[in-house]
Structures are given as C-alpha cells and as structure tokens.
Amino acid sequence: NKDNDNSYMPKQWVGCDVEAEYMGEERKQSKEDRKRLSKRDRSKYKKTDQKMLKKAEDSSDDSLPTGRVLSIKSQEIIVEYEGKIYRCMLRGILKKERNNMKNLVTVGDMVRFEPLNENEGAITFVNPRKSVLSRADNLSRRKEHLIAANIDQVLITASVVNPPLKPFLIDRYIIATQKGNMNPVLIVNKVDLLENNEDPFVLEEKELYEEFLKAYAKSGFPIISISAETGEGLEALRDIMKDKSSVFSGQSGVGKSSLINKITGIDLTVGETVSHTKKGAHTTTSAQLIPLSFGGWCIDTPGIKSFGLWNLTPEEVEPYFDEIIEAGHHCKFPDCSHRHEKECAVIAAVEEGTISIIRYASYIALLDTLAEEHKRR
Ligand code: GDP
Ligand code: ZN
C-alpha cells in the first residue's frame, strides 16, 4: 500500500521560468505590452507541469549567476551570490504581484538572476527544488504557501533531561524529515546536566541516554551530544552544518534557540518560539536563511512540526520499523498488534534482545499517538 500512497513519495519539483509562468511565450514583448498584459486575467497563462519542465530544459540562460534566496521582505527578494547580497525583483510584470510572488519564490530557492548593478538584480528563473517546507496540508499544491526550499538537513534536537529524551518523538521527526526529502541529524543537548549528578531521576535518564546512543548508532544517522551551556559538541555541530542549509527542529525547551545563538551569534530570544506567523486570511509567514560565518545557512523557523510533514499515517511510519514488520511475519495471528497477543514473534524478539526495547516502545508509542490524533481530528 506504500506504492499507491502518493503522499509518501518525495515530490518532484520542476524548474520554473518566472516570466514564462505568468506570461507564456509573450515574454519578449515590450514593457508597454507587459503593463497591458498585467491587467488581463493571468489564469490563461498558467502552464502545466509538463510545459514548465520543457521550459526548464529550454532555459539555456545559464550564463546568468545562480544565487540563493536568503529572505523576502515585502517586494524585495534578498539573494546571496558569492558572498554578496543583491536586492532583487522578479523580472517583468511580477513586481506588483506580492501574493503570487511570495508563492513563486521562497527562502532557500536557487535563482538565476540578472545583476542590474552592484547590489540589485532581476530574477529570471527558479531552479528545481530538492526539498520544500510548506504550510500544513499544502504539500500537494505546488505554488502555495511555500516557506522554505532546498533545506539539506533537519537538526532534530532533543535534551537528556528537562525535557527528558523521548525516542518516539525523535523517530517521528526522523520519519517526517525523510518524507520531506531531507537528511536527519540527531542532536542531544544539555549533556552537562548528566555530569556529577547523583539524583536517582537523573541517573535513570542517563541510563536511557546511553541505551539511546547504542540503539541509534545502528541507524547510521549522525548523532551529536552537545551542551549549549558548556560548549561541548559545538565544534562537531559546526562541522556538520558547514556548507549545508539546516533547520533546527524539536520539542520546545530542548535548547534550539540557545544552539542557534551559539552557532550564528544572532540573539534569537531564548525561551520563545521563533515564528513570524500571523493568523488570518492573508497569512504572511516569512522565514529567513542566516548565513553562517564558517559556511552554510541556518533557517530561523520552528522547523517541520508546523508543516504538512508532521501529519504521518501508520503506512508512512511502518517502513521505518522494518525489523519489527519483518519479525511480525512470524506472529501467530496475521493481524497481530504486537501488544498483548499470545505467540507474538515481535514481543519474543524484544525479550530475546534481538529487537531493541527502545525501538519497540517507540513503535507502539508512535502508532498510539497517531491513532489519538486521528480520533481528535
Ligand atoms: P527552545 O525552546 O528549544 O528554543 O529552547 P531554549 O533555547 O529556549 O532553551 C530552553 C531552556 O533550556 C533555557 O532556559 C536554556 O537556558 C536552557 N538550556 C539550553 N541549552 C542548555 C544546555 O545545554 N544545558 C543546560 N543546562 N540548559 C540549557
Ligand atoms: Zn505480534
């Protein structure tokens, strides 16, 4: 059933010529014509993906520089190219189309632009996107409510205590990250709180933390133990963020803002969620990419939890727990829930230690959470 569930497939994004998208083949017309055109109904210029794809191939204007959109400020698109900042407009009639523009180009987009002078330019083409963060439930609609594009990796942040480690939540972030075509990196913060602490509660959390490291080392995802407080692990975090565009994600209170402060030197208020979302019909959500002094970019949004990626189905969750699904083929009952049934091969494997108790507990907790959310919907 995974095969016929389109939402599971990473979306294929196509290149988009910003003029052709709105003006069809008439883009060579004079400025006067453009003005006249802009008054007409633009819907007839809407292109199919097929045509756009062709357009993308045709667009041989690759003599133009390709820059990265850092932020969008009302009608100005801030593009970085070779360390320099260009304030850009979309070429042509799009100048006044604020709403459409927002959807057409988003933070993180790679755009071809024509430099007009030292610090201004005109965007002519938006490169195909590798990944996209879009407003919840809008993933299937290509142009709408894009928040960021081309994020390489999600820094899935957790803390060892206060709040304690929750493997099932981390797994949920991992699955959502992969669904969004991005790479997961696990960041475990506040390790300073485990040191020289004999509090029985803390000792228990320390044990969970050590089990967690063992179990997740097998996953192959990078894991960084860190402390925003003492600076331990920050070097490793910088290494992994270098030359990539990253977004921090994770439960509130785990220290995302503190880590962003340390990494960027920019003071995002600690203890508050960073969000510029305004409610209402004309929702304006603007994120920005912060260039990192050592190379790379970091986006200042609360991460994937606000976006459509967070809504998972059991079908999307199960492939991630392949060893559990595999063992489940040997259960006595074909519809075994692996919770209480007799002769459950999964429970037997957990007891034998061939399936990690952390993985099993996460599997059950994650499915319970989804079922609970589904009921509330
Ligand atoms: P966010 O909600 O994920 O952005 O978390 P914040 O960065 O606002 O941090 C939440 C609280 O945890 C703040 O009081 C921070 O000072 C504290 N904190 C963050 N990182 C660490 C750490 O490495 N060690 C300790 N002991 N506290 C931390
Ligand atoms: Zn079973």
Coordinates of C-alpha atoms and ligand atoms in Angstrom, one line a residue:
N1 CA 0.0 0.0 0.0
K2 CA 3.0 2.2 0.3
D3 CA 3.2 2.2 -3.5
N4 CA -0.2 3.7 -4.1
D5 CA 0.2 6.3 -1.4
N6 CA 1.4 9.4 -3.3
S7 CA 2.0 11.5 -0.2
Y8 CA 4.8 9.2 0.7
M9 CA 6.8 9.8 -2.4
P10 CA 9.2 12.7 -2.4
K11 CA 7.7 15.4 -4.6
Q12 CA 9.4 16.0 -8.0
W13 CA 9.9 19.7 -8.4
V14 CA 10.4 21.3 -11.7
G15 CA 12.3 24.4 -12.8
C16 CA 10.2 27.5 -13.3
D17 CA 10.8 30.4 -15.6
V18 CA 9.2 33.2 -13.7
E19 CA 8.2 35.1 -16.7
A20 CA 7.0 32.2 -18.8
E21 CA 5.0 31.1 -15.8
Y22 CA 2.9 34.2 -15.9
M23 CA 3.3 35.5 -19.5
G24 CA 3.6 32.4 -21.6
E25 CA 5.6 32.9 -24.8
E26 CA 5.0 36.6 -24.8
R27 CA 7.9 37.5 -22.5
K28 CA 9.8 39.2 -25.3
Q29 CA 7.3 41.9 -25.6
S30 CA 8.0 45.4 -24.7
K31 CA 7.5 46.9 -21.3
E32 CA 4.3 48.6 -22.5
D33 CA 2.9 45.3 -23.5
R34 CA 3.7 43.8 -20.2
K35 CA 1.9 46.6 -18.4
R36 CA -1.1 45.9 -20.6
L37 CA -0.9 42.2 -20.1
S38 CA -0.7 42.5 -16.4
K39 CA -4.2 43.9 -16.4
R40 CA -5.6 40.8 -18.0
D41 CA -6.6 37.6 -16.4
R42 CA -3.4 35.7 -15.8
S43 CA -5.0 32.4 -15.4
K44 CA -4.9 31.7 -19.1
Y45 CA -1.1 31.8 -18.9
K46 CA -1.0 29.1 -16.3
K47 CA 1.2 26.3 -17.6
T48 CA 1.0 22.6 -16.9
D49 CA 4.0 21.0 -15.2
Q50 CA 4.8 19.3 -18.4
K51 CA 5.3 22.6 -20.3
M52 CA 7.2 24.0 -17.4
L53 CA 9.5 21.1 -17.4
K54 CA 10.2 21.7 -21.0
K55 CA 10.7 25.4 -20.3
A56 CA 13.2 24.4 -17.6
E57 CA 15.2 22.4 -20.2
D58 CA 14.9 25.2 -22.8
S59 CA 16.1 27.9 -20.4
S60 CA 19.7 28.0 -21.5
D61 CA 20.3 31.3 -19.9
D62 CA 22.9 29.7 -17.7
S63 CA 25.4 32.5 -18.3
L64 CA 23.5 34.2 -15.5
P65 CA 24.7 33.8 -12.0
T66 CA 22.7 31.5 -9.7
G67 CA 22.2 32.8 -6.2
R68 CA 20.4 31.7 -3.0
V69 CA 17.3 33.5 -1.7
L70 CA 18.0 34.4 1.9
S71 CA 14.8 36.3 2.7
I72 CA 11.8 38.0 1.2
K73 CA 10.9 41.5 2.5
S74 CA 7.6 42.7 1.1
Q75 CA 8.5 43.0 -2.6
E76 CA 12.2 42.6 -2.2
I77 CA 14.0 39.3 -2.6
I78 CA 17.3 39.2 -0.9
V79 CA 19.7 37.0 -2.9
E80 CA 23.2 35.9 -1.9
Y81 CA 25.7 35.3 -4.6
E82 CA 29.4 34.7 -4.0
G83 CA 29.2 36.3 -0.6
K84 CA 27.5 39.4 -1.9
I85 CA 23.9 40.5 -1.3
Y86 CA 21.6 41.5 -4.2
R87 CA 18.2 43.1 -3.6
C88 CA 16.1 41.5 -6.4
M89 CA 12.8 41.9 -8.0
L90 CA 11.1 39.2 -10.1
R91 CA 11.6 40.1 -13.7
G92 CA 8.8 41.8 -15.5
I93 CA 5.2 42.3 -14.6
L94 CA 5.5 40.3 -11.4
K95 CA 6.8 43.3 -9.4
K96 CA 3.4 44.2 -8.1
E97 CA 2.2 40.7 -7.6
R98 CA 3.1 40.4 -4.0
N99 CA 1.0 37.4 -3.1
N100 CA 1.9 35.4 -6.2
M101 CA 5.5 36.4 -5.8
K102 CA 5.6 35.0 -2.3
N103 CA 4.4 31.7 -3.6
L104 CA 6.6 31.7 -6.6
V105 CA 9.9 32.2 -4.9
T106 CA 10.7 31.2 -1.4
V107 CA 13.5 31.3 1.0
G108 CA 16.3 28.9 0.1
D109 CA 15.4 28.9 -3.6
M110 CA 18.3 28.8 -6.0
V111 CA 17.5 31.5 -8.6
R112 CA 19.1 32.7 -11.8
F113 CA 19.3 36.5 -11.8
E114 CA 20.5 39.3 -13.9
P115 CA 22.6 41.7 -11.9
L116 CA 21.5 45.3 -12.7
N117 CA 24.2 46.9 -10.6
E118 CA 26.4 46.2 -7.6
N119 CA 23.6 45.3 -5.3
E120 CA 20.4 44.9 -7.3
G121 CA 19.1 42.3 -9.7
A122 CA 16.2 40.8 -11.5
I123 CA 15.3 37.1 -11.0
T124 CA 14.5 35.3 -14.2
F125 CA 14.4 31.6 -13.2
V126 CA 13.8 29.5 -10.1
N127 CA 15.8 26.2 -10.1
P128 CA 14.1 22.9 -9.4
R129 CA 13.8 22.3 -5.6
K130 CA 15.3 19.4 -3.8
S131 CA 13.0 19.7 -0.8
V132 CA 10.4 22.1 0.4
L133 CA 8.8 23.2 3.7
S134 CA 5.2 24.2 3.1
R135 CA 2.3 25.2 5.2
A136 CA 0.5 22.2 6.8
D137 CA -1.6 20.2 4.3
N138 CA -0.5 22.1 1.3
L139 CA 2.3 19.9 0.2
S140 CA 0.4 18.7 -2.9
R141 CA -0.2 22.2 -4.2
R142 CA 3.0 23.3 -5.9
K143 CA 2.9 27.0 -5.6
E144 CA 1.1 27.6 -2.4
H145 CA 2.4 28.7 0.9
L146 CA 5.9 27.6 0.5
I147 CA 8.0 28.5 3.5
A148 CA 11.5 27.3 2.5
A149 CA 13.1 25.3 -0.1
N150 CA 16.3 23.2 -0.5
I151 CA 16.9 22.6 3.2
D152 CA 19.5 19.8 3.2
Q153 CA 19.1 18.6 6.8
V154 CA 16.9 18.8 9.8
L155 CA 18.8 19.1 13.1
I156 CA 16.5 17.0 15.3
T157 CA 17.1 18.4 18.7
A158 CA 16.3 16.7 22.0
S159 CA 17.7 17.1 25.5
V160 CA 18.7 14.4 28.1
V161 CA 16.7 16.0 30.9
N162 CA 14.4 18.9 31.2
P163 CA 12.6 17.9 29.0
P164 CA 13.7 14.2 29.0
L165 CA 14.7 12.2 26.0
K166 CA 11.6 10.8 24.1
P167 CA 12.8 8.4 21.4
F168 CA 9.4 8.0 19.9
L169 CA 9.3 11.8 19.3
I170 CA 12.8 11.7 17.8
D171 CA 11.6 8.9 15.5
R172 CA 8.7 10.9 14.4
Y173 CA 10.9 13.8 13.4
I174 CA 13.2 11.4 11.6
I175 CA 10.3 10.0 9.6
A176 CA 8.9 13.4 8.8
T177 CA 12.3 14.6 7.7
Q178 CA 12.8 11.8 5.3
K179 CA 9.3 12.3 4.0
G180 CA 10.3 15.8 3.2
N181 CA 13.4 14.6 1.3
M182 CA 15.8 16.0 3.9
N183 CA 18.5 14.3 6.0
P184 CA 18.1 13.8 9.7
V185 CA 20.9 14.7 12.1
L186 CA 20.3 13.9 15.8
I187 CA 21.3 16.5 18.3
V188 CA 21.2 15.6 22.0
N189 CA 21.5 18.7 24.1
K190 CA 22.1 19.5 27.8
V191 CA 24.5 16.7 28.4
D192 CA 26.1 18.9 31.1
L193 CA 23.1 18.1 33.3
L194 CA 24.1 14.5 33.5
E195 CA 27.5 15.2 34.9
N196 CA 28.2 14.9 38.7
N197 CA 24.6 14.4 39.4
E198 CA 23.5 11.5 41.7
D199 CA 19.8 12.4 41.7
P200 CA 18.1 9.0 41.1
F201 CA 15.9 10.5 38.4
V202 CA 18.9 11.9 36.6
L203 CA 20.7 8.6 36.8
E204 CA 17.7 6.9 35.2
E205 CA 17.7 9.4 32.4
K206 CA 21.4 8.9 32.0
E207 CA 20.8 5.2 31.5
L208 CA 18.2 5.9 28.9
Y209 CA 20.6 8.2 27.1
E210 CA 23.3 5.6 27.0
E211 CA 20.8 3.0 25.7
F212 CA 19.6 5.5 23.1
L213 CA 23.2 6.1 21.8
K214 CA 23.7 2.4 21.4
A215 CA 20.4 1.8 19.7
Y216 CA 20.6 4.8 17.3
A217 CA 24.2 4.3 16.4
K218 CA 22.9 1.4 14.3
S219 CA 20.6 3.8 12.4
G220 CA 23.6 5.4 10.7
F221 CA 22.2 8.9 11.3
P222 CA 24.8 11.3 12.7
I223 CA 24.4 11.8 16.4
I224 CA 25.9 14.8 18.3
S225 CA 25.9 15.0 22.0
I226 CA 26.1 18.7 22.9
S227 CA 25.7 21.3 25.6
A228 CA 24.8 24.9 24.6
E229 CA 25.7 25.7 28.2
T230 CA 29.3 24.4 28.2
G231 CA 30.0 24.5 24.5
E232 CA 30.8 20.7 24.4
G233 CA 30.0 19.3 21.0
L234 CA 29.6 22.7 19.3
E235 CA 32.6 22.1 17.0
A236 CA 31.0 18.8 15.8
L237 CA 27.7 20.7 15.1
R238 CA 29.6 23.4 13.1
D239 CA 31.3 20.7 11.1
I240 CA 28.0 19.1 10.2
M241 CA 26.3 22.4 9.3
K242 CA 29.2 23.6 7.2
D243 CA 28.2 24.4 3.6
K244 CA 24.7 23.0 4.1
S245 CA 21.3 24.6 4.8
S246 CA 19.9 23.4 8.0
V247 CA 16.8 23.8 10.1
F248 CA 16.6 23.1 13.8
S249 CA 13.5 21.1 14.9
G250 CA 12.4 19.5 18.1
Q251 CA 10.2 19.9 21.2
S252 CA 10.2 23.3 22.8
G253 CA 12.6 23.8 25.7
V254 CA 15.3 21.4 24.4
G255 CA 17.6 24.4 23.6
K256 CA 17.1 25.1 19.9
S257 CA 17.3 28.9 20.3
S258 CA 20.3 28.5 22.6
L259 CA 22.1 26.5 19.9
I260 CA 21.2 28.8 17.1
N261 CA 22.5 31.7 19.2
K262 CA 25.8 29.9 19.7
I263 CA 26.1 28.9 16.1
T264 CA 25.1 32.1 14.4
G265 CA 25.9 34.7 17.1
I266 CA 22.5 36.1 16.5
D267 CA 20.4 36.6 19.5
L268 CA 17.1 34.8 19.0
T269 CA 15.2 35.2 22.2
V270 CA 15.7 32.1 24.3
G271 CA 12.6 30.6 25.7
E272 CA 10.4 31.7 22.9
T273 CA 9.4 30.1 19.7
V274 CA 10.8 31.8 16.7
S275 CA 7.9 32.4 14.4
H276 CA 6.7 35.3 12.3
T277 CA 3.3 33.7 11.6
K278 CA 0.3 35.9 11.6
K279 CA -3.1 34.4 11.6
G280 CA -5.7 35.4 9.1
A281 CA -6.8 35.2 5.5
H282 CA -3.7 36.9 4.3
T283 CA -1.2 34.8 6.2
T284 CA 2.3 36.1 5.9
T285 CA 4.9 33.7 7.1
S286 CA 8.4 34.6 6.4
A287 CA 11.4 32.7 7.3
Q288 CA 15.0 33.7 6.6
L289 CA 18.2 31.9 6.0
I290 CA 21.0 33.1 8.2
P291 CA 24.4 32.7 6.5
L292 CA 26.9 31.1 8.8
S293 CA 30.4 32.6 9.2
F294 CA 32.0 29.2 8.7
G295 CA 29.9 28.4 5.6
G296 CA 26.3 27.2 5.3
W297 CA 22.9 28.5 6.2
C298 CA 20.5 28.1 9.1
I299 CA 16.9 28.8 8.9
D300 CA 15.1 30.6 11.7
T301 CA 11.8 28.8 11.7
P302 CA 10.5 26.3 14.3
G303 CA 11.0 23.6 11.9
I304 CA 9.0 20.8 10.4
K305 CA 6.5 20.5 13.2
S306 CA 4.4 23.4 11.8
F307 CA 4.3 21.9 8.4
G308 CA 2.5 19.2 6.5
L309 CA 5.3 16.8 7.0
W310 CA 4.2 16.3 10.6
N311 CA 1.0 14.5 9.6
L312 CA 2.0 10.9 9.3
T313 CA 0.0 7.8 8.6
P314 CA 0.7 4.4 10.0
E315 CA 1.7 3.4 6.5
E316 CA 4.4 6.1 6.5
V317 CA 5.6 5.0 9.9
E318 CA 5.9 1.3 9.4
P319 CA 8.7 1.1 6.8
Y320 CA 10.9 2.9 9.3
F321 CA 10.5 0.0 11.8
D322 CA 11.4 -2.7 9.2
E323 CA 12.8 -5.1 11.8
I324 CA 9.5 -5.1 13.7
I325 CA 7.5 -5.6 10.5
E326 CA 9.9 -8.4 9.5
A327 CA 9.6 -10.2 12.8
G328 CA 5.8 -9.7 12.7
H329 CA 5.5 -12.0 9.7
H330 CA 6.1 -14.9 12.2
C331 CA 3.4 -14.0 14.7
K332 CA 0.6 -16.5 15.3
F333 CA -2.1 -14.1 14.2
P334 CA -1.7 -12.3 10.9
D335 CA -3.4 -9.2 12.3
C336 CA -1.2 -9.2 15.5
S337 CA -0.8 -5.8 17.1
H338 CA 2.3 -7.0 18.9
R339 CA 1.0 -5.7 22.1
H340 CA -0.7 -8.5 24.1
E341 CA -1.3 -11.4 21.7
K342 CA 0.0 -14.9 22.5
E343 CA 2.9 -16.2 20.4
C344 CA 3.8 -12.8 19.2
A345 CA 7.1 -13.0 17.4
V346 CA 7.8 -9.3 18.0
I347 CA 7.4 -9.5 21.7
A348 CA 9.5 -12.7 21.8
A349 CA 12.3 -10.9 19.8
V350 CA 12.2 -7.9 22.2
E351 CA 12.5 -10.4 25.2
E352 CA 15.4 -12.1 23.5
G353 CA 17.0 -8.8 22.8
T354 CA 17.2 -9.1 19.0
I355 CA 14.8 -6.1 18.8
S356 CA 15.8 -3.1 20.9
I357 CA 13.3 -2.3 23.6
I358 CA 13.7 1.4 22.7
R359 CA 12.7 0.7 19.1
Y360 CA 9.7 -1.4 20.2
A361 CA 8.5 1.1 22.7
S362 CA 8.8 3.9 20.1
Y363 CA 6.9 1.9 17.5
I364 CA 4.0 1.4 19.9
A365 CA 4.1 4.9 21.3
L366 CA 4.2 6.4 17.8
L367 CA 1.2 4.4 16.5
D368 CA -0.7 5.3 19.7
T369 CA 0.0 9.0 19.1
L370 CA -1.2 8.9 15.5
A371 CA -4.3 7.0 16.4
E372 CA -5.0 9.5 19.2
E373 CA -4.5 12.4 16.8
H374 CA -6.7 10.8 14.2
K375 CA -9.5 10.4 16.7
R376 CA -9.3 14.1 17.6
R377 CA -9.4 15.2 14.0
Ligands
GDP1 P1 13.9 26.0 22.6 O1 12.5 26.1 23.1 O2 14.2 24.6 22.0 O3 14.4 27.1 21.7 O4 14.9 26.1 23.9 P2 15.7 27.3 24.5 O5 16.9 27.6 23.7 O6 14.7 28.4 24.7 O7 16.1 26.7 25.9 C1 15.2 26.3 26.9 C2 15.9 26.4 28.3 O8 17.0 25.4 28.4 C3 16.6 27.7 28.5 O9 16.3 28.1 29.9 C4 18.0 27.5 28.3 O10 18.9 28.3 29.0 C5 18.2 26.0 28.7 N1 19.3 25.4 28.0 C6 19.5 25.3 26.7 N2 20.6 24.6 26.4 C7 21.1 24.1 27.6 C8 22.2 23.3 27.9 O11 23.0 22.8 27.1 N3 22.4 23.0 29.2 C9 21.5 23.5 30.2 N4 21.8 23.1 31.4 N5 20.5 24.3 29.9 C10 20.3 24.6 28.6
ZN2 ZN 3.0 -9.8 17.0

